[in-house]
Coordinates of C-alpha atoms and ligand atoms in Angstrom, one line a residue:
M1 CA -5.3 11.5 -6.4
L2 CA -2.1 12.8 -4.4
L3 CA -1.2 9.3 -3.4
T4 CA 1.4 9.1 -6.8
H5 CA 4.0 7.1 -7.5
I6 CA 7.7 7.5 -6.6
S7 CA 10.4 8.5 -8.6
S8 CA 13.2 9.3 -6.5
G9 CA 16.4 7.1 -6.1
L10 CA 16.5 4.2 -3.7
V11 CA 17.6 4.2 -0.4
I12 CA 20.4 1.5 -0.6
L13 CA 20.4 -0.6 2.6
A14 CA 23.7 -1.5 4.1
A15 CA 23.5 -4.7 6.6
S16 CA 23.5 -3.6 9.8
V17 CA 25.6 -5.2 12.9
V18 CA 23.0 -5.7 15.9
G19 CA 24.1 -5.4 19.2
S20 CA 22.1 -7.7 21.6
P21 CA 20.1 -6.6 24.6
T22 CA 21.7 -5.9 27.8
S23 CA 18.4 -6.4 30.2
T24 CA 15.7 -8.7 29.8
P25 CA 13.9 -8.4 26.3
F26 CA 10.7 -6.5 26.4
S27 CA 7.7 -8.5 25.5
L28 CA 4.2 -7.1 24.3
N29 CA 2.3 -9.4 26.5
R30 CA -0.6 -9.3 24.2
R31 CA -3.9 -10.4 25.2
S32 CA -4.3 -12.2 22.1
D33 CA -1.8 -14.8 22.8
G34 CA -4.5 -17.3 22.1
F35 CA -8.1 -17.0 21.8
P36 CA -9.9 -15.6 19.7
Y37 CA -7.2 -14.5 17.5
P38 CA -3.9 -16.5 17.5
L39 CA -0.4 -14.3 16.6
D40 CA -0.4 -13.8 13.2
D41 CA 3.2 -13.8 11.2
T42 CA 2.9 -10.1 11.5
D43 CA 2.6 -10.2 15.3
K44 CA 5.3 -12.7 15.3
L45 CA 7.9 -10.5 13.5
E46 CA 6.8 -7.5 15.7
E47 CA 7.6 -9.6 18.8
A48 CA 10.7 -10.8 17.1
S49 CA 12.1 -7.6 16.3
L50 CA 11.5 -5.9 19.8
A51 CA 15.2 -6.9 20.8
K52 CA 16.9 -5.3 17.8
F53 CA 14.8 -2.3 18.5
E54 CA 15.6 -2.0 21.9
A55 CA 19.4 -2.2 21.5
Y56 CA 19.1 0.5 18.8
L57 CA 16.8 2.6 21.3
A58 CA 19.7 2.2 23.7
K59 CA 22.4 3.6 21.5
K60 CA 20.0 6.6 20.2
N61 CA 21.2 9.7 21.9
S62 CA 17.4 11.1 23.4
T63 CA 14.2 9.5 23.2
H64 CA 13.3 12.1 25.3
G65 CA 13.1 9.8 28.0
C66 CA 10.5 7.5 26.5
T67 CA 11.4 3.8 26.3
L68 CA 9.7 0.8 25.3
Q69 CA 8.6 0.3 29.1
T70 CA 6.8 3.2 29.4
A71 CA 5.7 3.8 26.2
A72 CA 1.7 4.0 25.7
K73 CA 0.4 0.5 24.2
R74 CA -1.9 1.1 21.5
Q75 CA -3.9 -2.5 21.1
E76 CA -6.0 -3.9 18.5
W77 CA -9.5 -3.7 18.9
H78 CA -10.5 -7.3 19.2
D79 CA -7.8 -7.4 22.4
L80 CA -9.8 -4.6 24.4
S81 CA -12.3 -6.0 26.8
I82 CA -16.1 -4.8 26.0
A83 CA -15.7 -2.2 28.7
Q84 CA -13.2 -0.9 27.0
R85 CA -14.4 -0.8 23.6
E86 CA -17.3 1.2 25.0
E87 CA -15.3 3.5 26.9
Y88 CA -13.4 4.4 23.6
I89 CA -17.0 4.8 21.5
R90 CA -18.0 7.2 24.8
A91 CA -15.2 9.3 24.1
V92 CA -15.6 9.5 20.4
I93 CA -19.4 10.7 20.4
C94 CA -18.1 13.2 23.3
L95 CA -15.9 14.6 20.7
Q96 CA -18.7 14.5 18.3
S97 CA -20.5 16.9 20.8
K98 CA -18.0 19.3 21.7
P99 CA -17.5 22.7 19.9
P100 CA -15.1 23.1 16.9
K101 CA -12.0 25.6 16.9
A102 CA -12.3 26.3 13.5
N103 CA -14.6 29.4 12.7
Q104 CA -17.6 28.3 11.6
T105 CA -18.3 31.5 9.6
Q106 CA -15.5 30.3 7.1
Y107 CA -16.0 26.6 7.6
P108 CA -20.1 26.2 8.1
G109 CA -19.9 22.2 7.6
V110 CA -17.7 22.1 10.9
M111 CA -20.4 21.2 13.6
N112 CA -18.5 20.1 16.4
R113 CA -14.7 19.1 17.5
Y114 CA -14.6 16.0 15.6
D115 CA -15.2 17.9 12.2
D116 CA -12.1 19.8 13.1
F117 CA -10.1 16.7 12.3
V118 CA -12.1 16.1 9.1
L119 CA -11.6 19.6 8.1
T120 CA -8.2 19.2 8.7
H121 CA -8.0 16.4 6.4
E122 CA -9.6 18.0 3.6
T123 CA -7.7 21.5 3.8
Q124 CA -4.6 20.1 4.6
A125 CA -4.3 17.1 2.2
M126 CA -1.2 18.1 1.0
H127 CA 0.5 18.6 4.0
L128 CA -1.2 15.0 4.8
H129 CA -0.8 13.2 1.5
S130 CA 1.9 14.5 -0.5
T131 CA 4.4 11.4 -0.9
P132 CA 7.2 12.1 1.8
H133 CA 4.6 13.1 4.1
L134 CA 2.0 10.2 4.4
F135 CA 3.5 8.1 6.9
P136 CA 4.7 11.2 9.3
A137 CA 1.6 13.5 9.0
H138 CA -0.5 10.4 9.7
R139 CA 1.3 9.5 12.6
L140 CA 1.4 13.3 14.1
Y141 CA -2.9 13.6 13.0
I142 CA -3.8 9.8 14.6
W143 CA -1.8 11.1 17.9
A144 CA -3.7 14.5 17.7
Y145 CA -6.6 12.4 17.6
E146 CA -5.8 10.1 20.6
K147 CA -4.8 13.2 22.6
A148 CA -7.9 14.8 22.2
L149 CA -10.1 12.1 23.3
R150 CA -8.3 11.3 26.4
E151 CA -7.6 15.3 27.4
E152 CA -10.8 16.8 26.1
C153 CA -12.9 13.4 26.4
G154 CA -11.5 12.0 29.7
Y155 CA -10.9 8.6 27.6
T156 CA -8.2 6.7 29.7
G157 CA -6.8 4.2 27.0
Y158 CA -4.9 4.6 23.8
Q159 CA -6.1 4.7 20.1
P160 CA -7.1 1.2 18.9
Y161 CA -5.9 -0.3 15.7
W162 CA -7.5 -2.7 13.6
N163 CA -5.5 -5.7 12.5
W164 CA -7.1 -6.2 8.7
G165 CA -6.2 -10.1 8.5
R166 CA -8.2 -11.0 11.6
T167 CA -11.8 -9.7 9.7
A168 CA -10.5 -10.3 6.5
A169 CA -12.7 -13.1 5.4
D170 CA -16.0 -11.6 7.3
P171 CA -15.3 -8.3 8.2
A172 CA -19.1 -7.4 8.7
N173 CA -19.4 -10.0 11.3
S174 CA -16.5 -9.0 13.3
A175 CA -16.2 -7.6 16.7
L176 CA -15.4 -4.1 14.8
F177 CA -18.4 -4.0 12.4
N178 CA -21.1 -6.4 14.1
G179 CA -23.4 -3.2 14.8
N180 CA -23.8 -4.2 18.3
M181 CA -23.1 -1.3 20.9
S182 CA -19.6 -2.2 21.7
S183 CA -18.5 -2.4 18.1
M184 CA -17.8 0.7 15.8
G185 CA -20.9 0.5 14.0
G186 CA -22.8 -1.7 11.5
N187 CA -22.7 -2.3 8.0
G188 CA -24.6 0.2 5.9
V189 CA -28.2 -1.0 4.8
K190 CA -28.7 -2.7 1.1
A191 CA -28.9 0.1 -1.4
D192 CA -28.3 0.9 -5.0
Y193 CA -24.6 1.2 -4.4
P194 CA -22.0 1.1 -7.6
G195 CA -18.9 -0.1 -5.6
V196 CA -15.7 1.8 -6.0
M197 CA -14.8 3.8 -9.2
T198 CA -11.6 5.9 -9.0
M199 CA -10.5 8.3 -11.0
G200 CA -8.2 8.1 -13.7
F201 CA -8.5 4.2 -14.1
K202 CA -10.2 2.6 -16.7
K203 CA -12.4 -0.8 -16.5
P204 CA -12.5 -3.3 -15.3
Y205 CA -9.5 -2.9 -12.8
D206 CA -11.2 0.3 -11.7
I207 CA -13.8 -1.3 -9.6
I208 CA -14.5 -2.9 -6.8
P209 CA -17.9 -4.3 -6.7
P210 CA -20.5 -3.7 -4.0
D211 CA -21.0 -6.0 -1.5
V212 CA -24.3 -6.0 1.0
G213 CA -24.3 -2.5 2.0
G214 CA -23.8 1.0 0.6
G215 CA -27.1 2.4 2.5
C216 CA -27.1 4.3 5.9
V217 CA -25.3 2.7 8.9
H218 CA -28.6 1.5 11.1
E219 CA -27.3 -0.3 13.8
G220 CA -24.7 0.4 16.6
P221 CA -23.5 3.6 18.4
F222 CA -22.9 5.4 15.0
K223 CA -26.2 5.1 14.1
N224 CA -27.4 8.6 14.8
M225 CA -24.4 10.2 13.5
T226 CA -24.7 13.0 11.1
V227 CA -21.9 13.6 8.6
S228 CA -21.7 17.4 7.8
L229 CA -18.2 18.2 5.7
G230 CA -17.7 17.3 2.2
P231 CA -18.2 15.3 0.0
I232 CA -15.2 16.3 -1.9
G233 CA -13.8 13.7 -4.0
K234 CA -16.4 11.8 -6.3
V235 CA -17.7 9.0 -4.1
L236 CA -21.6 7.8 -4.8
T237 CA -23.9 9.1 -7.4
D238 CA -26.7 10.0 -4.8
I239 CA -25.1 12.0 -2.1
P240 CA -26.3 15.3 -2.3
P241 CA -23.4 17.6 -3.8
N242 CA -22.4 20.1 -0.7
P243 CA -23.5 23.5 -0.8
R244 CA -20.2 24.8 -1.3
A245 CA -17.9 24.1 -4.2
D246 CA -15.0 23.8 -1.6
G247 CA -16.8 21.0 0.2
Y248 CA -16.7 23.0 3.7
G249 CA -20.4 23.8 4.0
H250 CA -23.0 22.1 5.9
N251 CA -24.3 18.9 4.3
P252 CA -25.9 16.9 6.9
R253 CA -26.6 13.3 5.9
C254 CA -26.0 10.1 7.4
L255 CA -23.0 7.8 7.9
R256 CA -22.9 5.2 5.0
R257 CA -21.1 2.0 4.5
D258 CA -20.2 -1.0 2.4
V259 CA -18.4 -3.0 4.4
N260 CA -17.0 -5.1 1.6
R261 CA -15.2 -8.5 1.3
Y262 CA -13.9 -7.7 -2.1
A263 CA -11.8 -5.8 -0.8
S264 CA -11.0 -7.2 2.5
A265 CA -10.1 -10.1 0.5
M266 CA -6.9 -8.4 -0.1
L267 CA -6.1 -7.9 3.5
Y268 CA -5.5 -11.2 4.8
D269 CA -2.1 -10.9 7.0
N270 CA -0.1 -12.7 4.1
Y271 CA -0.1 -9.6 2.4
T272 CA 0.9 -7.3 5.3
Y273 CA 3.6 -9.6 6.1
S274 CA 5.0 -9.5 2.5
L275 CA 4.6 -5.8 2.3
I276 CA 7.0 -5.7 5.5
T277 CA 9.5 -8.3 4.4
E278 CA 9.9 -7.6 0.7
A279 CA 10.3 -3.8 0.9
K280 CA 14.0 -3.0 1.0
D281 CA 13.7 0.9 1.0
V282 CA 10.9 3.4 2.0
D283 CA 10.2 4.4 -1.1
M284 CA 9.2 0.7 -2.0
F285 CA 7.3 0.3 1.0
Q286 CA 5.2 3.2 0.6
K287 CA 4.8 2.3 -3.2
N288 CA 3.8 -1.6 -2.3
M289 CA 1.4 -0.5 0.4
L290 CA -0.3 2.0 -1.8
G291 CA -0.5 -0.2 -4.4
M292 CA -1.0 -0.2 -8.5
P293 CA -4.7 0.0 -9.0
E294 CA -3.9 0.3 -12.8
K295 CA -2.5 -3.1 -12.5
N296 CA -5.3 -4.5 -10.1
D297 CA -3.0 -4.3 -7.1
W298 CA -5.1 -2.1 -4.6
G299 CA -2.4 -2.4 -1.9
V300 CA -3.1 -2.9 1.6
H301 CA -4.0 1.3 2.3
M302 CA -6.5 1.3 -0.7
S303 CA -7.9 -2.4 0.3
G304 CA -8.4 -0.9 3.9
H305 CA -10.2 2.1 2.9
Y306 CA -12.7 0.6 0.5
T307 CA -13.5 -2.3 3.0
I308 CA -15.2 0.5 4.6
G309 CA -16.2 2.7 1.5
G310 CA -19.4 4.4 1.5
D311 CA -19.6 8.2 2.6
P312 CA -17.6 9.9 3.7
G313 CA -15.3 6.7 4.3
G314 CA -15.0 6.4 0.4
D315 CA -14.0 10.0 -0.1
F316 CA -10.2 10.7 -0.2
Y317 CA -10.8 13.9 1.4
S318 CA -13.4 13.0 3.9
S319 CA -12.8 9.6 5.0
P320 CA -11.6 10.2 8.2
G321 CA -15.5 11.3 8.8
D322 CA -16.2 7.7 9.1
P323 CA -14.9 7.0 13.1
I324 CA -13.1 3.5 11.7
F325 CA -10.5 5.5 10.0
W326 CA -8.6 6.0 12.5
F327 CA -8.2 1.9 13.4
H328 CA -7.3 1.7 9.7
H329 CA -4.8 4.3 9.5
G330 CA -3.4 2.9 13.1
M331 CA -2.6 0.2 11.5
V332 CA -0.8 1.6 8.7
D333 CA 1.3 3.7 11.2
R334 CA 1.8 0.0 13.1
I335 CA 3.4 -1.7 10.0
W336 CA 5.5 1.4 8.9
W337 CA 6.9 0.8 12.6
I338 CA 7.3 -3.0 12.2
W339 CA 9.2 -2.3 8.8
Q340 CA 11.3 0.2 10.4
M341 CA 12.3 -2.3 13.5
Q342 CA 13.6 -4.7 10.8
D343 CA 16.9 -2.6 10.5
P344 CA 16.3 0.4 12.7
E345 CA 20.0 1.8 12.1
T346 CA 19.1 2.3 8.4
R347 CA 15.4 2.9 8.6
M348 CA 14.3 5.1 11.6
D349 CA 15.5 8.5 9.7
V350 CA 14.4 7.9 6.0
L351 CA 11.5 9.3 4.2
P352 CA 10.4 9.0 0.7
E353 CA 11.7 11.3 -1.9
K354 CA 13.9 12.6 1.1
P355 CA 12.5 16.3 1.9
A356 CA 14.5 18.8 2.9
R357 CA 15.6 19.0 6.5
D358 CA 13.7 21.9 7.4
D359 CA 10.4 20.1 5.7
F360 CA 7.3 20.7 8.1
V361 CA 3.6 19.6 7.9
D362 CA 0.9 21.8 9.7
L363 CA -2.0 20.0 10.9
N364 CA -3.7 23.4 12.0
W365 CA -7.0 22.9 14.3
T366 CA -5.5 19.5 15.5
A367 CA -2.2 19.4 15.8
G368 CA -0.3 22.7 14.6
R369 CA 3.0 22.6 12.7
A370 CA 5.8 19.9 13.4
N371 CA 9.1 19.2 11.8
T372 CA 8.5 16.4 9.3
W373 CA 11.8 14.8 10.1
D374 CA 10.8 14.7 14.0
L375 CA 8.0 12.4 13.2
L376 CA 9.4 9.2 12.3
D377 CA 10.1 7.7 15.5
S378 CA 7.2 6.7 17.9
I379 CA 9.4 6.5 20.8
G380 CA 10.3 10.1 21.4
G381 CA 9.3 11.7 18.3
N382 CA 7.4 15.0 17.9
G383 CA 9.7 16.5 20.7
G384 CA 8.9 13.6 22.9
D385 CA 5.5 13.9 22.8
F386 CA 5.5 10.5 21.0
C387 CA 5.5 7.7 23.4
Y388 CA 3.9 4.5 22.3
I389 CA 4.1 1.0 20.4
Y390 CA 1.5 -1.2 19.0
V391 CA 0.8 -4.6 21.0
Ligands
NAG1 C1 23.9 13.8 22.3 O1 23.2 14.5 23.5 C2 24.4 15.2 24.1 C3 23.4 15.9 25.6 O2 22.1 16.6 25.2 C4 24.6 16.3 23.2 O3 25.6 17.5 23.9 C5 25.1 16.2 22.1 O4 25.4 17.3 21.2 C6 24.3 15.0 21.2 N1 25.2 14.5 20.2 C7 24.3 14.1 19.1 C8 25.4 13.1 18.0 O5 23.4 14.3 18.7
NAG2 C1 -14.1 33.9 11.2 O1 -14.2 34.3 10.4 C2 -14.8 35.7 9.4 C3 -15.0 35.6 8.1 O2 -13.8 35.1 7.8 C4 -14.2 36.9 10.6 O3 -14.8 37.6 10.1 C5 -14.1 36.3 11.9 O4 -13.6 37.6 12.4 C6 -13.6 35.2 12.2 N1 -13.7 34.9 14.0 C7 -12.6 34.4 14.8 C8 -13.2 34.3 16.1 O5 -11.8 34.4 14.0
NAG3 C1 -21.2 -7.5 20.7 O1 -20.0 -8.2 19.6 C2 -18.6 -8.9 20.5 C3 -18.2 -9.8 19.3 O2 -18.9 -10.6 18.6 C4 -19.5 -9.8 21.4 O3 -18.4 -10.3 22.6 C5 -20.4 -9.0 22.6 O4 -20.9 -10.3 23.6 C6 -21.3 -8.3 21.8 N1 -22.3 -7.6 22.8 C7 -23.8 -7.5 22.5 C8 -24.4 -7.2 23.4 O5 -24.2 -8.4 21.8
NAG4 C1 -30.4 7.7 18.2 O1 -31.6 8.7 18.4 C2 -32.8 8.2 18.9 C3 -33.6 9.2 18.9 O2 -33.2 10.6 19.3 C4 -32.7 7.9 20.3 O3 -33.9 7.4 21.0 C5 -31.5 6.7 20.3 O4 -31.5 6.4 21.2 C6 -30.4 7.0 19.5 N1 -29.5 6.3 19.3 C7 -27.9 6.0 19.4 C8 -27.3 4.4 19.3 O5 -27.8 6.8 20.0
NAG5 C1 -3.2 -14.8 1.0 O1 -4.0 -15.7 1.9 C2 -5.3 -15.6 1.4 C3 -6.1 -16.7 2.4 O2 -5.6 -17.4 2.8 C4 -5.5 -16.9 -0.3 O3 -6.3 -16.6 -0.7 C5 -4.5 -15.8 -1.0 O4 -4.0 -16.4 -2.2 C6 -3.1 -15.6 -0.4 N1 -2.4 -14.5 -1.1 C7 -0.9 -14.7 -1.4 C8 -0.3 -13.3 -2.6 O5 -0.3 -15.4 -0.9
NAG6 C1 -3.1 25.9 8.3 O1 -1.6 25.5 8.0 C2 -1.2 26.5 6.9 C3 0.1 25.9 6.5 O2 1.2 25.8 7.6 C4 -0.7 27.8 7.2 O3 -0.8 28.6 5.9 C5 -2.6 28.3 7.6 O4 -2.5 29.9 7.7 C6 -3.0 27.3 8.9 N1 -4.4 27.9 8.7 C7 -4.9 27.9 10.3 C8 -6.2 28.1 10.3 O5 -4.2 27.6 11.7
CU7 CU1 -5.5 10.7 4.7

């Protein structure tokens, strides 16, 4: 795993003096104020942090014209109307039918524009996952995906996210995974699925036991989806190996999932809330988010990935090949933002392991190259191209 532990010095946070906002405080006006999901503690913390964040933005030299009021609002899946969910799904299927930008002679497994994103996650694994890059590079990656859905497939909304806590008790029966045509596809059929074994760790803590799926997703809009790239990491015993050693060959197969309650039991909002409120510096925040599987602490990041599991969702390299990936990493991005807002004066410009100021990430066919330090602010980062919040 590239997601390794962090050994750099701690960033000591100074208590910051917070100014009071001068105008009417900004409000998220979420649809979920009430049915079907009441606001959870993390939602309330987010709302309560806005005034402080707004004051910080007001003092900031430049946000390239982006403000909380003008920012795009990324919504939770359950807060979208059925029509909005269907529009999103249509755009994803559209992306899966557009020609790729990557060179298919070099990368024969890339069958469509969606696969450009999967390929990028595979070839740019270090750019996306080295310790200082995980948060900013995924922020750029999700933004580029949202942009492609909008600009190349006419989607008029923004990337939805998955508030894990809402589905923790029974993910397979949530509006995200229930398998109807306005969900992101159903569970996999029951299969001889071994559960999750991570590399390098020993029993009993290296396993999330199988739930009732593991086979091909047979219901919903992605039941005909063909996965082509990978696998690269070790996933399941019976997935045909990629014809190329590097995993970039054409390996057509169904989308498989094991929507897993053992993994999702570690995704109740209390885990997210304590992660945000207890981590005092960015190294600790990232470390706690990634968990310590060797101590049976999966962390919300891995628990989310393994609530999906299967193939390619269970493969570290190819996981964006399951269209639910973007919802999960959207939530990771969201809680990083909420963590940042708790003390914006000290938290908006810090990265784990403090890379050099000229450090960059390059997402090739999906987003190109960007300075890592310019990816930390969703309000005005990436040269002003970032202008969004989570509601
Ligand atoms: C703030 O912005 C102004 C105008 O763009 C610029 O001249 C100035 O150098 C900036 N100050 C800082 C501290 O970045
Ligand atoms: C694609 O890659 C092949 C093999 O490396 C190369 O010969 C070809 O020129 C490339 N095509 C384009 C359009 O770059
Ligand atoms: C799909 O599931 C959602 C959430 O449970 C529900 O609101 C919607 O009515 C369902 N649609 C159909 C066609 O069953
Ligand atoms: C799957 O493919 C079959 C056969 O081509 C088609 O009839 C069906 O509508 C497709 N289902 C979905 C959800 O795209
Ligand atoms: C979090 O909440 C769940 C569900 O209510 C509960 O089972 C679990 O023990 C709680 N965990 C912690 C660490 O508070
Ligand atoms: C992808 O990014 C790397 C790192 O910057 C660069 O060396 C490589 O040339 C890029 N490849 C493509 C196809 O853009
Ligand atoms: Cu990733």
